[in-house]
Short mmCIF file of C-alpha atoms in Angstrom, two decimals:
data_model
loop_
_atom_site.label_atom_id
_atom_site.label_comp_id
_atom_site.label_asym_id
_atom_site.label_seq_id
_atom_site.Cartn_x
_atom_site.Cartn_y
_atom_site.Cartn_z
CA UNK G 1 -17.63 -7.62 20.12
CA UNK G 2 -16.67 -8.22 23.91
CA UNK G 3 -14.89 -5.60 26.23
CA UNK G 4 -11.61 -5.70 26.12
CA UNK G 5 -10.16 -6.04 30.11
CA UNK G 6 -6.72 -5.75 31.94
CA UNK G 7 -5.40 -6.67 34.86
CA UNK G 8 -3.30 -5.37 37.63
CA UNK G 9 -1.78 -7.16 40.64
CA UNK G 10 -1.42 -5.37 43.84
CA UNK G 11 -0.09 -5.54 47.36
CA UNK G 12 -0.06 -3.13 50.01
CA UNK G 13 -0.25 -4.30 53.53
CA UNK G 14 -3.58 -6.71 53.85
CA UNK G 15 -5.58 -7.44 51.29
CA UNK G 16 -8.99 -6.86 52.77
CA UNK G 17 -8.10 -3.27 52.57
CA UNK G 18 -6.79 -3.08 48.71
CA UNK G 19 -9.86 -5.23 47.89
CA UNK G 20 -12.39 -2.42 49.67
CA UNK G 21 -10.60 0.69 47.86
CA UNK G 22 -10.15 -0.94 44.58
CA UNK G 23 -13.79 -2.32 44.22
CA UNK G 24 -14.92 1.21 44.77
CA UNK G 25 -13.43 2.39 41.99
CA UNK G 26 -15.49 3.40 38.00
CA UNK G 27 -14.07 0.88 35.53
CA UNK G 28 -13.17 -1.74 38.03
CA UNK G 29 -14.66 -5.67 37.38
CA UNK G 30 -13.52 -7.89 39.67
CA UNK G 31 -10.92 -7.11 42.86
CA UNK G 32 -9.58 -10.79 44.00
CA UNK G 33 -7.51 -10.98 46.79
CA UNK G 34 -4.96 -13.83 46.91
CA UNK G 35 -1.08 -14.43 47.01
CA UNK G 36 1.53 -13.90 44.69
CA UNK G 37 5.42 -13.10 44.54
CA UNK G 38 6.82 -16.09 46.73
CA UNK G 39 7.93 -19.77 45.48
CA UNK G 40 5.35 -22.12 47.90
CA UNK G 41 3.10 -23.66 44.84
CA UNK G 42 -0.63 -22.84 46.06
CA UNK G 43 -0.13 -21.39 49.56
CA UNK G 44 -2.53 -21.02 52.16
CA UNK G 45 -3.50 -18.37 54.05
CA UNK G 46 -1.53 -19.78 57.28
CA UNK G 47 1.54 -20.66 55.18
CA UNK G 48 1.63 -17.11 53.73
CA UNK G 49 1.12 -15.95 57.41
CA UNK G 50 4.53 -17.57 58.31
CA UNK G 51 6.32 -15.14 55.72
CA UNK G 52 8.16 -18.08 55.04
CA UNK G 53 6.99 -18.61 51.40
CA UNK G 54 7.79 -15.49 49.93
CA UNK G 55 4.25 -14.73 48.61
CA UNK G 56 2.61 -11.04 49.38
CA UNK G 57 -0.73 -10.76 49.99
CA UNK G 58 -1.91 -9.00 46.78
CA UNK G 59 -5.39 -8.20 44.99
CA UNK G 60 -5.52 -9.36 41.18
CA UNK G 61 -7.70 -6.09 39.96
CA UNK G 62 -9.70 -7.11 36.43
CA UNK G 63 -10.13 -3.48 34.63
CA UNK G 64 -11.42 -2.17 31.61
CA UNK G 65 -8.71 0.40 30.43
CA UNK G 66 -11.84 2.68 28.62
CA UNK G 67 -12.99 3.55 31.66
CA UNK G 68 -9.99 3.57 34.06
CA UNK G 69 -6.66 3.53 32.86
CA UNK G 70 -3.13 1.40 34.86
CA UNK G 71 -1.59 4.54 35.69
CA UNK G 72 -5.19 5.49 37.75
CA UNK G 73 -4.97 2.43 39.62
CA UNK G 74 -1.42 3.33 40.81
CA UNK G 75 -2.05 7.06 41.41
CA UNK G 76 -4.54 5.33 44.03
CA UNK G 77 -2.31 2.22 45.05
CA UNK G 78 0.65 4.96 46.17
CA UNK G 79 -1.98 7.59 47.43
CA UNK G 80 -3.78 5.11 50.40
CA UNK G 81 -0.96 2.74 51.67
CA UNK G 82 2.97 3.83 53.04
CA UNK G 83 5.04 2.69 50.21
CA UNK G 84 7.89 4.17 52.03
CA UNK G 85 8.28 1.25 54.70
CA UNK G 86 9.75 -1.98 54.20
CA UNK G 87 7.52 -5.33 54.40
CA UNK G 88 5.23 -3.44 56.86
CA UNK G 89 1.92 -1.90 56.40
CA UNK G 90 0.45 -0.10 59.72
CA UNK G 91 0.60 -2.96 62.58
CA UNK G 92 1.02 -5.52 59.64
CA UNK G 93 4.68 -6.80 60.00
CA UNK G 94 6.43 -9.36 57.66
CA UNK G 95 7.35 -9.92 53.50
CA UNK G 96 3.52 -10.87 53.17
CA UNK G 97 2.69 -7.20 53.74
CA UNK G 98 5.26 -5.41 51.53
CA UNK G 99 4.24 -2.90 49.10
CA UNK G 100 4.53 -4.99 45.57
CA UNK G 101 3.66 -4.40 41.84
CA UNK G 102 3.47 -7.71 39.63
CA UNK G 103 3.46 -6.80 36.35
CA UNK G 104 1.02 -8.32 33.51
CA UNK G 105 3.16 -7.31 30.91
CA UNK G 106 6.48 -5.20 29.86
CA UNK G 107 4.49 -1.91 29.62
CA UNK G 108 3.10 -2.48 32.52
CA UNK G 109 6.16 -2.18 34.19
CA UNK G 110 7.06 0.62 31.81
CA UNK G 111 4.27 2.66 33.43
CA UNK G 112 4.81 1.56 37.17
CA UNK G 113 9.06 2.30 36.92
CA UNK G 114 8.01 5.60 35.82
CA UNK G 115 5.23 6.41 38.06
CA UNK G 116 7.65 5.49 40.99
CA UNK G 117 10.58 8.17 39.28
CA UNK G 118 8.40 10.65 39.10
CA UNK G 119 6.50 10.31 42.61
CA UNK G 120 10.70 10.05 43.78
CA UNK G 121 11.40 13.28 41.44
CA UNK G 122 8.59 15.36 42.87
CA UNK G 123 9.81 14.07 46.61
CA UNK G 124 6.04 12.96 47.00
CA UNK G 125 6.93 11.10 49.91
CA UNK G 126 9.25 12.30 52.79
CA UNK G 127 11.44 8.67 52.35
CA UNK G 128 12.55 6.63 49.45
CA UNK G 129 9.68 4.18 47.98
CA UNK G 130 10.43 0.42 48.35
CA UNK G 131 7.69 -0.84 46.15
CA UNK G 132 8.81 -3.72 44.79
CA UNK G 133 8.37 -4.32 40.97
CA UNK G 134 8.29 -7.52 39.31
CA UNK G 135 7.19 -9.88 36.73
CA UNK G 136 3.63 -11.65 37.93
CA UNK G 137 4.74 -15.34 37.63
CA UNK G 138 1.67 -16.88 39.31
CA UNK G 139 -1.34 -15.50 41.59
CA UNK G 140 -3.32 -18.20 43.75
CA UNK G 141 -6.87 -16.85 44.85
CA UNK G 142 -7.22 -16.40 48.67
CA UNK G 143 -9.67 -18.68 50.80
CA UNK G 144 -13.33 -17.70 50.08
CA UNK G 145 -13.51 -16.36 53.66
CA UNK G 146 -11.02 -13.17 52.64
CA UNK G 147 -13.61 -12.73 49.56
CA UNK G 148 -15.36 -9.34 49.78
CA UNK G 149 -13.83 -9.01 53.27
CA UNK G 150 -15.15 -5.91 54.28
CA UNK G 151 -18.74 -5.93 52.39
CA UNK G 152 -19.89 -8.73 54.86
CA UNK G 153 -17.47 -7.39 57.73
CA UNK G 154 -17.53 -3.61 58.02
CA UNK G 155 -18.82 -3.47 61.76
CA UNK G 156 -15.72 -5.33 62.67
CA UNK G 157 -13.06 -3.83 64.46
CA UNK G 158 -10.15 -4.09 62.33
CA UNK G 159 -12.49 -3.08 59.50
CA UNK G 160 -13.74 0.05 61.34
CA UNK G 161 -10.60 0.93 62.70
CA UNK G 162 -8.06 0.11 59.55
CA UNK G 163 -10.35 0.27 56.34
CA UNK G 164 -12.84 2.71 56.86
CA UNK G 165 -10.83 5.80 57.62
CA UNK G 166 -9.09 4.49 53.62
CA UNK G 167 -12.30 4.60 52.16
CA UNK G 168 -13.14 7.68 53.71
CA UNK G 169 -9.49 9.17 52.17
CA UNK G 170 -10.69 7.39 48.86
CA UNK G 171 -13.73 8.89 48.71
CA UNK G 172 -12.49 12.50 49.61
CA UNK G 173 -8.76 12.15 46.92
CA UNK G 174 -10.42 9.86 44.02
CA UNK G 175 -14.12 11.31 44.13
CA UNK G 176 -14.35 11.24 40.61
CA UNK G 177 -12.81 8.13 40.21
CA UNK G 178 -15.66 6.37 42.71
CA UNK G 179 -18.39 3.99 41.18
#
């Protein structure tokens, strides 16, 4: 009998960073990043750059519910990106970095709708959350090059300066959570 698996679509500003955090977490398979949300049919990196095509740049997260659950992954998707500003993440400006949930699956956007009321019940954050959510109609795998961005890239300066410090908040909020 094989392991049963999920999977969650994610964007929250660049990818290279939602890849890092999410592959560091217990119970995660696979972290993809790639595009999703827009209309172009199989968009490239540059197109997607234009914010003309209406595709974020996401991560497609393959999971294995046993061992972490949807609602963990969003608890750490809200908790290490501003879900409070609109189609910008940090210096990241433009509809390809807006904070986005495509849903697999009714339930799946069951869980997310709620997660969002509460986090806007409990005043979590000092603005109101713009996270989009919305159906996953397709997801088209980045360029090999974005592939495990920051595993072959971390002495870069965008890496250094940008993902690190969100690992470091990752490891010291989600330390159970951690592979």
């Amino acid at each position: 009998m094989g392991r049963t698996t999920q999977a969650a679509v994610f964007g929250s500003g660049c990818f290279w960073c939602t890849e890092a955090i999410f592959a560091s977490l217990r119970g995660v398979i696979s972290v993809m990043p790639g595009y999703a949300g827009g209309s172009t049919l199989r968009p490239t990196y540059e197109q997607v750059c234009t914010g003309t095509t209406g595709h974020a740049e996401v991560v497609k997260i393959e999971f294995d519910p046993a061992q972490i659950t949807f609602r963990n992954l969003l608890e750490v998707f809200f908790a290490l990106h501003d879900p409070t500003t609109r189609n910008r993440q940090g210096a990241d400006v433009g509809e390809q970095y807006r904070s986005v949930i495509l849903c697999a699956d009714e339930e799946q956007q069951r869980v997310a709708q709620a997660y969002i009321q509460e986090l806007t019940q409990t005043k979590a954050f000092g603005c109101p959350i713009v996270t989009q959510v919305a159906p996953l109609t397709a997801f088209y795998p980045a360029e090999s090059y974005h592939q495990n961005y920051y595993a072959h890239h971390a002495d870069q300066p965008y890496c250094q300066v940008v993902i690190s410090p969100k690992l470091a908040k990752l490891r010291q909020k989600f330390s159970t959570m951690l592979k």
